Each structure stands twice: as C-alpha cells, then as structure tokens.
Short mmCIF file of C-alpha atoms and ligand atoms in Angstrom, two decimals:
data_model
loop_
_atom_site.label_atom_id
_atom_site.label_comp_id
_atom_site.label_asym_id
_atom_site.label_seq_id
_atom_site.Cartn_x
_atom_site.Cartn_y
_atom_site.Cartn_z
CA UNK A 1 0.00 0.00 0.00
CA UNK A 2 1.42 3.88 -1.01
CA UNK A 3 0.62 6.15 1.44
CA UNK A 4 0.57 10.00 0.86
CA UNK A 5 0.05 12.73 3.18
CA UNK A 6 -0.40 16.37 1.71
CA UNK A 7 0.00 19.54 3.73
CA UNK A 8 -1.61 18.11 6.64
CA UNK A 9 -2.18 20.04 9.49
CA UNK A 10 -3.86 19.01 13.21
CA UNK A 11 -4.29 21.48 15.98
CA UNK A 12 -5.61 20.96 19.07
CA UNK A 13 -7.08 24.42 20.30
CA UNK A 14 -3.94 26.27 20.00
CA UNK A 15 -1.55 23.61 19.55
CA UNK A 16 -0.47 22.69 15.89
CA UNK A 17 0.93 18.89 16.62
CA UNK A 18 1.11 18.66 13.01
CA UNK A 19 2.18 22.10 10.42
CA UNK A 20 1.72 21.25 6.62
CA UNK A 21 3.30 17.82 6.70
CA UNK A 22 3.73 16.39 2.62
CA UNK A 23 5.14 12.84 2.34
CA UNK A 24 4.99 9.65 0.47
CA UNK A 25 5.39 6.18 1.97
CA UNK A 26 6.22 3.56 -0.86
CA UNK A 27 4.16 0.33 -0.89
CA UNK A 28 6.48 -2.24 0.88
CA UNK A 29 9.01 0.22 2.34
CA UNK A 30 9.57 0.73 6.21
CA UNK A 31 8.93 4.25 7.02
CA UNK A 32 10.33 5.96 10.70
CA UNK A 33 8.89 9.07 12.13
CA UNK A 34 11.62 10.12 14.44
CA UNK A 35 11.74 13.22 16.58
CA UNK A 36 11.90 14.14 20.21
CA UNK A 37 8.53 13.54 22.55
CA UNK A 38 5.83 15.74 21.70
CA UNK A 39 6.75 16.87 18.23
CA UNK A 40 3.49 15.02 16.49
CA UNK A 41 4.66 11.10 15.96
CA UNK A 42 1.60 9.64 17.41
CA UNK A 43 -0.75 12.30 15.58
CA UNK A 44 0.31 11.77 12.25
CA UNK A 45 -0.26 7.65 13.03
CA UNK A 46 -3.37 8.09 14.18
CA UNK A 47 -4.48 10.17 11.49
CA UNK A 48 -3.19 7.84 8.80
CA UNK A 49 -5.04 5.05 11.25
CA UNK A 50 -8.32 7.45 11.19
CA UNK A 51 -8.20 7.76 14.99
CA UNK A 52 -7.63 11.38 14.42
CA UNK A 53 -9.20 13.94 11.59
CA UNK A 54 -6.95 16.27 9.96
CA UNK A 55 -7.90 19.79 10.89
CA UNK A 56 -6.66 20.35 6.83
CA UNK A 57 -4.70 18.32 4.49
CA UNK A 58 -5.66 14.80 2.78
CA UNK A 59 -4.42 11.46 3.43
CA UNK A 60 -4.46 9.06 -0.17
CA UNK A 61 -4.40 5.17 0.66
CA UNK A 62 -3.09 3.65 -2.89
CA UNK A 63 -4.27 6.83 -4.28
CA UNK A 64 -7.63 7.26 -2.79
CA UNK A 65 -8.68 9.89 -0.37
CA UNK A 66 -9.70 8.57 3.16
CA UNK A 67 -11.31 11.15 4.43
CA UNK A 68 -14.40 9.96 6.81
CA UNK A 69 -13.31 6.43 6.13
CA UNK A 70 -13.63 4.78 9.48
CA UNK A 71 -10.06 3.12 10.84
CA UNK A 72 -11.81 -0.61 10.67
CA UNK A 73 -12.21 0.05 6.45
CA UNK A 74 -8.10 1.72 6.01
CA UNK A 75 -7.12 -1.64 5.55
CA UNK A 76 -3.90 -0.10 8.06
CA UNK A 77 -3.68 -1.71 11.58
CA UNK A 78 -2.02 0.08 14.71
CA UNK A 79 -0.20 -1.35 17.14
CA UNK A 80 -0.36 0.65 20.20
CA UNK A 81 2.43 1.84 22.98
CA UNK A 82 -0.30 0.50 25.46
CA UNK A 83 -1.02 -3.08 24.37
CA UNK A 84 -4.94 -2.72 24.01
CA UNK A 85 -4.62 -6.95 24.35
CA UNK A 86 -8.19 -8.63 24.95
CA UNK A 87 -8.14 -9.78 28.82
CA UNK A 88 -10.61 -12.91 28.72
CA UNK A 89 -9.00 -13.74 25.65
CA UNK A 90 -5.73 -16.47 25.82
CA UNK A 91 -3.13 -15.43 23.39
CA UNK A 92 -4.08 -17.61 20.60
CA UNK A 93 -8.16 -16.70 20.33
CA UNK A 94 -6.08 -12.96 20.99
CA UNK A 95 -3.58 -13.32 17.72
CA UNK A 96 -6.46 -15.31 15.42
CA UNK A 97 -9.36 -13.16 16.13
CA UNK A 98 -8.54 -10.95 13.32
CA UNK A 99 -8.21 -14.08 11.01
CA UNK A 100 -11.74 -15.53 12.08
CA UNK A 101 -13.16 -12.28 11.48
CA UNK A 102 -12.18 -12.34 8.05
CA UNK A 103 -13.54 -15.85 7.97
CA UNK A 104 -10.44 -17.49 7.15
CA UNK A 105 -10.63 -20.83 7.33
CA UNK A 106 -9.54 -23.12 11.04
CA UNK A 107 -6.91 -24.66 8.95
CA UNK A 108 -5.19 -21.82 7.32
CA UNK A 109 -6.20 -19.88 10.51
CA UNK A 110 -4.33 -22.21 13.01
CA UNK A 111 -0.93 -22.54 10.32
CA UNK A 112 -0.99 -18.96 10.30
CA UNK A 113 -0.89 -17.96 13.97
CA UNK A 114 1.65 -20.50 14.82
CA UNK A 115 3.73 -18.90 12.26
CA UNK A 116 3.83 -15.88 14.02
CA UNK A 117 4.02 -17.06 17.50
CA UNK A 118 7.04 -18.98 16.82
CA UNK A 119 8.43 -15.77 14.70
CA UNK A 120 7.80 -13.67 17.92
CA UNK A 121 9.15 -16.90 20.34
CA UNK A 122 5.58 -16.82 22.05
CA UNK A 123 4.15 -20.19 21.12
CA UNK A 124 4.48 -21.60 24.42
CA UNK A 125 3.05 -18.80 26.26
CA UNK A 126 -0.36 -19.13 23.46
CA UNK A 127 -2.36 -20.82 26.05
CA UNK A 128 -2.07 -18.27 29.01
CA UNK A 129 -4.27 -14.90 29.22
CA UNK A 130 -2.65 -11.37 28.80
CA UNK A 131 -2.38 -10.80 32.85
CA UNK A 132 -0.14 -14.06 32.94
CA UNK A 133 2.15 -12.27 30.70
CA UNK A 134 4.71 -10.10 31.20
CA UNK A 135 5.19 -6.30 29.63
CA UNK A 136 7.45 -7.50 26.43
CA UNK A 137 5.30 -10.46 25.98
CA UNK A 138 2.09 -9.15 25.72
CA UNK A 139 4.24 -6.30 23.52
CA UNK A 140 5.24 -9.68 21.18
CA UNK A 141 1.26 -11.00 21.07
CA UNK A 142 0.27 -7.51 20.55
CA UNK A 143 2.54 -7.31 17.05
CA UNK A 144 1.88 -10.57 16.57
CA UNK A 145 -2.00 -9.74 16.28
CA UNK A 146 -1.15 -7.23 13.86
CA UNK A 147 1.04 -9.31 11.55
CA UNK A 148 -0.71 -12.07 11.39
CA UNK A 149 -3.61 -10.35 9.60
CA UNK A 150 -0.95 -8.52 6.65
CA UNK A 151 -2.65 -5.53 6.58
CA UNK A 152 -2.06 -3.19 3.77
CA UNK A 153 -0.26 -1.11 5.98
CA UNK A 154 1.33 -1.56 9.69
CA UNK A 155 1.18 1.69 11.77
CA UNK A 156 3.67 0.89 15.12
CA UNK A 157 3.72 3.12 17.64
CA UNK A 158 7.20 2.52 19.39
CA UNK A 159 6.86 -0.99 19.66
CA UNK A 160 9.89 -2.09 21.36
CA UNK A 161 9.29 0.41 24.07
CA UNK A 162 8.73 -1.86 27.04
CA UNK A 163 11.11 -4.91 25.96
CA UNK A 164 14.67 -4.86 27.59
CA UNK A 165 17.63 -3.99 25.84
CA UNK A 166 18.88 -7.38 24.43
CA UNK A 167 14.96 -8.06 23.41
CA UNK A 168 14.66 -4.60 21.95
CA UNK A 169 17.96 -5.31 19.43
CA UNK A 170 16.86 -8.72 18.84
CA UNK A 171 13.27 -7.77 17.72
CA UNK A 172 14.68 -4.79 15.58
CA UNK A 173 15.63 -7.43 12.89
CA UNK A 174 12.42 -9.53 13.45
CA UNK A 175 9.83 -6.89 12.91
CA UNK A 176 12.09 -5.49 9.60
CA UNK A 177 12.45 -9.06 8.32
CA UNK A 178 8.92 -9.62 8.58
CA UNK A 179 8.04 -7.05 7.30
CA UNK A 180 10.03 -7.71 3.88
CA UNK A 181 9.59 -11.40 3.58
CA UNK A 182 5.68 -9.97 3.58
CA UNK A 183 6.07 -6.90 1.41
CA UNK A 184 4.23 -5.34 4.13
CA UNK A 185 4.33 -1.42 4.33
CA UNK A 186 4.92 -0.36 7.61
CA UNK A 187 4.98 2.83 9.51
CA UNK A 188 6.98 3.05 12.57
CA UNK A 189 7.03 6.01 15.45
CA UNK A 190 10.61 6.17 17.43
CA UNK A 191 12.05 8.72 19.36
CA UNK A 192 15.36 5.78 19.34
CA UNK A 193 17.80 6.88 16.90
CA UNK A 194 19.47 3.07 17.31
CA UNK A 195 16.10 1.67 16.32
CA UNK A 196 15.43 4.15 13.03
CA UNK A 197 18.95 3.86 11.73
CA UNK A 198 19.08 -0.03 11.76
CA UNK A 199 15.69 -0.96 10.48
CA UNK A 200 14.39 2.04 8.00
CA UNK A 201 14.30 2.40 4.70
CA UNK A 202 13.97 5.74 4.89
CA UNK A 203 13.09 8.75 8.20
CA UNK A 204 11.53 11.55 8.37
CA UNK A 205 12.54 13.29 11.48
CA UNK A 206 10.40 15.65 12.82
CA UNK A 207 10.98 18.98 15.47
CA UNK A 208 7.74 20.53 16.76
CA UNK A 209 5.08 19.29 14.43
CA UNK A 210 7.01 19.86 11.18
CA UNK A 211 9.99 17.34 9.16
CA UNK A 212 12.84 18.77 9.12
CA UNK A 213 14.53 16.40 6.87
CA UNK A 214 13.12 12.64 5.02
CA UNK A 215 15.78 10.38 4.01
CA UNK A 216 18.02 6.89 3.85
CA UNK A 217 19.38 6.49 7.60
CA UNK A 218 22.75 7.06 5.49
CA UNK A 219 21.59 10.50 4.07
CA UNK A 220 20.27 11.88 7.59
CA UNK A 221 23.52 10.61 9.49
CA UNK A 222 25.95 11.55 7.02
CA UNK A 223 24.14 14.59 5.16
CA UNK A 224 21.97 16.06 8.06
CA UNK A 225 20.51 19.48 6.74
CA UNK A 226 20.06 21.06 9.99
CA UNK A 227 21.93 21.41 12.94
CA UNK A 228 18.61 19.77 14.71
CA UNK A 229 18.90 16.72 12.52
CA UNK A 230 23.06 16.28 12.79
CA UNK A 231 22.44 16.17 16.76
CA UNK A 232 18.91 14.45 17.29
CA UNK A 233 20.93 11.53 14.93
CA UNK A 234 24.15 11.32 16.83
CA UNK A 235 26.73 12.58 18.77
CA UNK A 236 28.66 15.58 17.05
CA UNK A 237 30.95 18.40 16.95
CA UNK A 238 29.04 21.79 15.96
CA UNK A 239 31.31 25.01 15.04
CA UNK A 240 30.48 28.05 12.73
CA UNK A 241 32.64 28.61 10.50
CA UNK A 242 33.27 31.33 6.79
CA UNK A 243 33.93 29.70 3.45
CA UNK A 244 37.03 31.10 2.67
CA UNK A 245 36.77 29.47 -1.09
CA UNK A 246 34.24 28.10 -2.55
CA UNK A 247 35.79 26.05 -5.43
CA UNK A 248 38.63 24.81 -3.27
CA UNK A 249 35.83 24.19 -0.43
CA UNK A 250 37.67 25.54 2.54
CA UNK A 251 36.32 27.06 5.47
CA UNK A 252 37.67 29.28 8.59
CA UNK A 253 36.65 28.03 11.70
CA UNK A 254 37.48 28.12 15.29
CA UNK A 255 39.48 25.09 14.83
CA UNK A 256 41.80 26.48 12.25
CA UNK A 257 41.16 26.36 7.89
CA UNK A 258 39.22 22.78 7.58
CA UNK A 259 38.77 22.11 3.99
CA UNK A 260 34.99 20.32 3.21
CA UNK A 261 33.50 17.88 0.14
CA UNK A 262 30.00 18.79 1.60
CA UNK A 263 29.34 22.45 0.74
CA UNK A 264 25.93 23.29 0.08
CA UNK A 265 25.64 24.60 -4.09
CA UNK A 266 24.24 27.40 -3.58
CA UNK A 267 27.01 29.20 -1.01
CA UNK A 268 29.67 32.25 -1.99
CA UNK A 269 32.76 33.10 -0.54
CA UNK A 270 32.69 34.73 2.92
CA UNK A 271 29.05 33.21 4.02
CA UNK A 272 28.15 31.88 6.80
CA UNK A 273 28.12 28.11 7.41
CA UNK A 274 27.52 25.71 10.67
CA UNK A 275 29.91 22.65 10.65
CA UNK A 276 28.95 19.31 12.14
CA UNK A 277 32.10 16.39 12.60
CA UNK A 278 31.31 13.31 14.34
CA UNK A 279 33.83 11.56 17.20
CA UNK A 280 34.32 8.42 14.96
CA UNK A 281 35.06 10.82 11.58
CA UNK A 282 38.31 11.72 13.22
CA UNK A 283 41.93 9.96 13.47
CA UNK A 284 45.08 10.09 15.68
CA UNK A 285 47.68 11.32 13.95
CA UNK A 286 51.13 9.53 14.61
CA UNK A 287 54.75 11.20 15.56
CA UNK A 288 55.12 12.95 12.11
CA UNK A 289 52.75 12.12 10.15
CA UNK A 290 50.89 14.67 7.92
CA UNK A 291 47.41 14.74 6.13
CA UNK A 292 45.19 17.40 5.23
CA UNK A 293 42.66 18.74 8.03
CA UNK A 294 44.33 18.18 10.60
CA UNK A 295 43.76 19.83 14.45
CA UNK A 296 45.49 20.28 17.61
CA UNK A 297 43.80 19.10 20.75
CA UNK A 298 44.86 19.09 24.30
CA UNK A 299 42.55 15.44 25.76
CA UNK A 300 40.79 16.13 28.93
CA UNK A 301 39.30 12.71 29.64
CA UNK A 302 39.44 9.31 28.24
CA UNK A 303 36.95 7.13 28.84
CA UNK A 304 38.18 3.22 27.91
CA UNK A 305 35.30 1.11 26.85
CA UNK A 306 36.96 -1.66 25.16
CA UNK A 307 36.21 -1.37 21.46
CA UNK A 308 36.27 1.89 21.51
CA UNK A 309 37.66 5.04 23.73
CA UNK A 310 35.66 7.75 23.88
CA UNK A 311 37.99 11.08 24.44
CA UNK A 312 36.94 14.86 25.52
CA UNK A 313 39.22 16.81 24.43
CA UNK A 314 39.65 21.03 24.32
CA UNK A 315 40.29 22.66 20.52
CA UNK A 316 42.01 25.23 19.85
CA UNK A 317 39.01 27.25 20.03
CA UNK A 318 38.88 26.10 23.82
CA UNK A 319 35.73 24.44 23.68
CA UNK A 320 35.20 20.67 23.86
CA UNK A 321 35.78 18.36 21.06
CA UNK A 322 34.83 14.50 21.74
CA UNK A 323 36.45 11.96 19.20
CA UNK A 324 36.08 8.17 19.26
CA UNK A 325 39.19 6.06 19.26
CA UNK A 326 38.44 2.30 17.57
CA UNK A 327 40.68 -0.66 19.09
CA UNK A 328 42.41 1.74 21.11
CA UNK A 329 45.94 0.66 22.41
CA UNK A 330 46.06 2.79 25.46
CA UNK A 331 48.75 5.43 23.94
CA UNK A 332 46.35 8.28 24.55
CA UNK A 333 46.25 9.47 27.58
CA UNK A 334 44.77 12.61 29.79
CA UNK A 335 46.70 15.80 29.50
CA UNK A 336 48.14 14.80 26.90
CA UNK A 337 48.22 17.00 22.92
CA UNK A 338 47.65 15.15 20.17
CA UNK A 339 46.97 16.10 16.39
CA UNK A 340 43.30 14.75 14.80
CA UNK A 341 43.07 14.24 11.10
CA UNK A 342 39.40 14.97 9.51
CA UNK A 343 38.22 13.29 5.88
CA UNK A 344 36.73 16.25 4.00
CA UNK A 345 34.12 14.38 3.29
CA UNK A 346 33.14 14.03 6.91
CA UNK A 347 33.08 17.94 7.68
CA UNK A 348 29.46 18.55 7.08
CA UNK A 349 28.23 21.93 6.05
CA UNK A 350 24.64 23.44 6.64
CA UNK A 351 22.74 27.03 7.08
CA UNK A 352 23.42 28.35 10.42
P1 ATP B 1 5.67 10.97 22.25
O1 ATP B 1 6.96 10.48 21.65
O2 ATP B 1 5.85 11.53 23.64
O3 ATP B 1 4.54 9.99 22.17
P2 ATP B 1 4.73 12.44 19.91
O4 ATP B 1 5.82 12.96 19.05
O5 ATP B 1 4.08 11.20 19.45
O6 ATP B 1 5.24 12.29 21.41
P3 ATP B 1 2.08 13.60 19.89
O7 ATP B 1 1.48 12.62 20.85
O8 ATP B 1 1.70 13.44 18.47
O9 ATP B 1 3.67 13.62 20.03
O10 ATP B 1 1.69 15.07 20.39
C1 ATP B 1 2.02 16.24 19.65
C2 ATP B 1 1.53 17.47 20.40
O11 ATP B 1 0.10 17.51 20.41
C3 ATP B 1 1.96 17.53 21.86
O12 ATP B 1 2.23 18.88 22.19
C4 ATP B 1 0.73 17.04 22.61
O13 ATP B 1 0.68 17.58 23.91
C5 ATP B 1 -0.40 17.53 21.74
N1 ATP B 1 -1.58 16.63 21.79
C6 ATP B 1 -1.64 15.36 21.39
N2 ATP B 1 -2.88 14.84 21.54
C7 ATP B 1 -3.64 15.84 22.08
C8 ATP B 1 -5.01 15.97 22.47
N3 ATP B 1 -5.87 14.94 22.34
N4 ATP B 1 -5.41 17.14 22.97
C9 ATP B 1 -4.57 18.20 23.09
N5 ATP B 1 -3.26 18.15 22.73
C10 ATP B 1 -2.81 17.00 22.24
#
C-alpha cells in the first residue's frame, strides 16, 4: 500500500501537533517518524489510522482519499504503545481473532498464527491470558495480532518500548524481516535513533510538528541538513565557520582552515556556514605524520570502553571536542596533545 500525506495540518485548540506535513510512503518500504517527545509522531499515526481527523490536508491510501473512512475500512492496523490486548481472551483466540473475522478458514487460521508465534518466540506462552504475561510479551502478542492479519499497511507506535535492551535489538531485525519477507508497508514512530537507523528504509525526522529532513538512515547521518537533525541523529561536533573558497571548499573556523567535500551549491565566498564532525570521523595522527585537516587538541578525559575510547578533548578554540578512538591501544592518555586528522568528506556543512 502507497501512502501519501499532503500539507496536513492538526491542531488541538492552540496547539499545531502537526504544520503542513507532505510525504509519500512507498508500498512495501519501512517508514520511521523520528523526533523528540511531543513533536506530532503519534498524531500523524493516528491520522493515517483514522483515529484522528486532519484539521486540513488529505491522506491518499493507494491513491484514494480517506477522508471519513472509518479506521476498521483503512485496511492499516495500529499497534499501540499500550497493548490494548483482549483480557478474557488467551493469546491464541487474541492473535487469530482478526483471522476468524475475516472468515479465514480453522486450517489456514491455526498454520498462520503459529507462524507468528514462533516468529515472535511466544508459542508456548499461546495458552495463558494477557495478565499471565509479562510487559514484552504481551508487547510480542500484541505485534503478533497485527502481523498475522498482513494488513495493507502496519502503523507501530514505538513498539519495542517496554522490551529490555537485548529483546529490543533482537526484535529490531524480526519486525524489519517480517516485514520484507511480507512486502508489508509499515509505519513506525521512534524517538530511538538506534532503532530508526538499523531498520528504516527511509526517516523523516520531525521537530515541533514539522519534518525537518526525510531520508536513507545514510543521508540523515551523514548529510543532516540542519543542525537539529546532525544532533537528534548522533553525537557531534558543531562550530560556525566562513567559506574562505568556494571552489577549493575551505572554510575558517574556530578550529583552524578545515577544507569540506559537503558544501551546500548554492554558497559564496565569505558566508556563513555551521559545521557538524562526528567523534568516529576523526583519526590520531602519529609522531610525524601529515594529512590534510588536521587539528590540535589538548585530551581532557578518556573514557576506555573496550572497542572503543571515547575522548573529551579542548580545541584550539577552547571548547570541547569529543572523538572516538576504535581498538584503542592505550597510547592516549589525559593531559596529553595530540593532532586529529578529519576526511573532508566528513566535515558537514549546513545554514546556520
Ligand atoms: P511521544 O513520543 O511523547 O509519544 P509524539 O511525538 O508522538 O510524542 P504527539 O502525541 O503526536 O507527540 O503530540 C504532539 C503534540 O500535540 C503535543 O504537544 C501534545 O501535547 C499535543 N496533543 C496530542 N494529543 C492531544 C489531544 N488529544 N489534545 C490536546 N493536545 C494534544
């Protein structure tokens, strides 16, 4: 199922959750809506779901309008951040009463729902009710109501919030493998920025009811367009900085002349830019070496977690830069100065 939203807009009295929001979700592709609590996830779900009515804007299904089409005829189903689980119900009659009201037949009904329970490791819980369950299980049975009808489109609103960490990583890949091996077209509300990066095809993050950017995880994390987008997606380094040139793409900043592969077309010498460099985009320099983009740091901390170090260090602008070290081999050290090397294709340019 395609989904398209166009300039929808939602206020509640004063509040605009939503402000013009235009998108397209391609049938079969896994679609995030990340941003920060309260910036209009849930509202935009539960308008696509019908639980909500635009206050302007349309919503297409494949195409067709769906305005005053109840939720039970959108073909989409919802999984809810409260489980909304049927109490009297054990989780079998809970995960097939979807199929049996589409009269599916007890055969294809029963082949079907163990599928999924053994896909979401709940088969041997199918017999118990919801209140002998605990928080991620009844989480599981509650996807695993939803998938085992392949709707047209899956609208899942943080899913993995109540599953521990292990559970949480482990499920990622479930619920996206699913979800291809079905074609299914899914919809998913995050504010994790682990979860969106490993499972989406594509995220639009939003910042107080608008997007501020759709794109591959690889486009948002490596070509944010706003300073909001390069920090809500990761850890970074944020400096303004001039253009000094724009064919030879280098840039004054704080941190000395950094040359960049990322400036934006439409800049001229002497303008204005903000510059975003991730901790793992830089490099230790040894004794002597040389490379372009390079920077002098003084380290202030080092914090050793086995695969990695993570190091705070103060730039020559005297302001704290924090670079990852991978395998590290214990040579850098507190107090220490040591010279970073930058790829210009990892200094990231944007409007200020
Ligand atoms: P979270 O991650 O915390 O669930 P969210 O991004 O999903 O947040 P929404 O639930 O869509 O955010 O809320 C967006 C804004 O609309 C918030 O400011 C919220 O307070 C407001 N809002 C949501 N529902 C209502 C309502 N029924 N009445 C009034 N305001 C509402």
């Amino acid at each position: 199922m395609q989904i398209r939203v166009e300039h929808l807009t939602k206020c509640y009295g004063e509040t605009a959750a939503l402000q013009d929001i235009c998108l397209t979700v391609e049938d079969g592709e896994l679609f995030f809506l990340l941003g920060p609590s309260g910036c209009g996830k849930t509202t935009l779900l539960r308008s696509i779901a019908g639980f909500e009515t635009p206050t302007s804007g349309e919503i297409f299904l494949d195409g067709k309008p769906v305005a005053g089409t109840p939720p039970s005829q959108r073909d989409t189903a919802m999984v809810f951040q409260g489980y909304a689980l049927f109490p009297h119900m054990t989780v079998r009659e809970n995960v097939s009463f979807g199929l049996e009201m589409q009269g599916i037949s007890k055969e294809e009904c029963a082949t079907r729902v163990n599928k999924v329970l053994d896909e979401l490791q709940i088969r041997e819980f199918a017999d118990r009710k919801p209140n002998q369950l605990s928080g991620g299980q009844q989480q599981r049975v509650a996807l695993a109501r939803t998938l085992v009808v392949h709707p047209g489109c899956m609208l899942l609103d943080e899913p993995l919030a109540n599953l521990d960490a292990k559970l949480r990583r482990d499920m990622r890949l479930e619920i996206r493998n699913i979800c291809k091996e079905n074609h299914l077209t899914g919809i998913y509300v995050t504010h994790d920025r682990a979860e969106a990066l490993s499972m989406a095809d594509r995220i639009a993050v939003f910042r107080n009811g608008h997007i501020e950017q759709i794109g591959t995880p690889d486009e948002v994390y490596r070509h944010p367009k706003t300073i909001f987008v390069a920090s809500f997606i990761g850890d970074t380094n944020l400096r303004e900085g001039r253009v000094l040139d724009t064919k030879e793409g280098t840039l004054e900043t704080p941190l000395g002349v950094l040359r960049s592969a990322l400036l934006p077309a439409d800049v001229g010498d002497g303008d204005k830019l903000a510059i975003s460099m991730r901790p793992e985009a830089f490099r230790v320099l040894k004794e002597g070496e040389s490379s372009e983009n390079t920077l002098e740091v003084t380290i202030r901390n080092v914090d050793y977690l086995g695969e990695l170090s993570e190091h705070l260090a103060t730039g020559a602008d005297g302001n704290e830069l924090k670079f990852y070290e991978i395998n590290p081999r214990g040579a850098v050290r507190s107090g220490q100065r040591v010279r970073l090397a930058i790829s210009p294709e990892d200094v990231v340019c944007m409007k200020p």
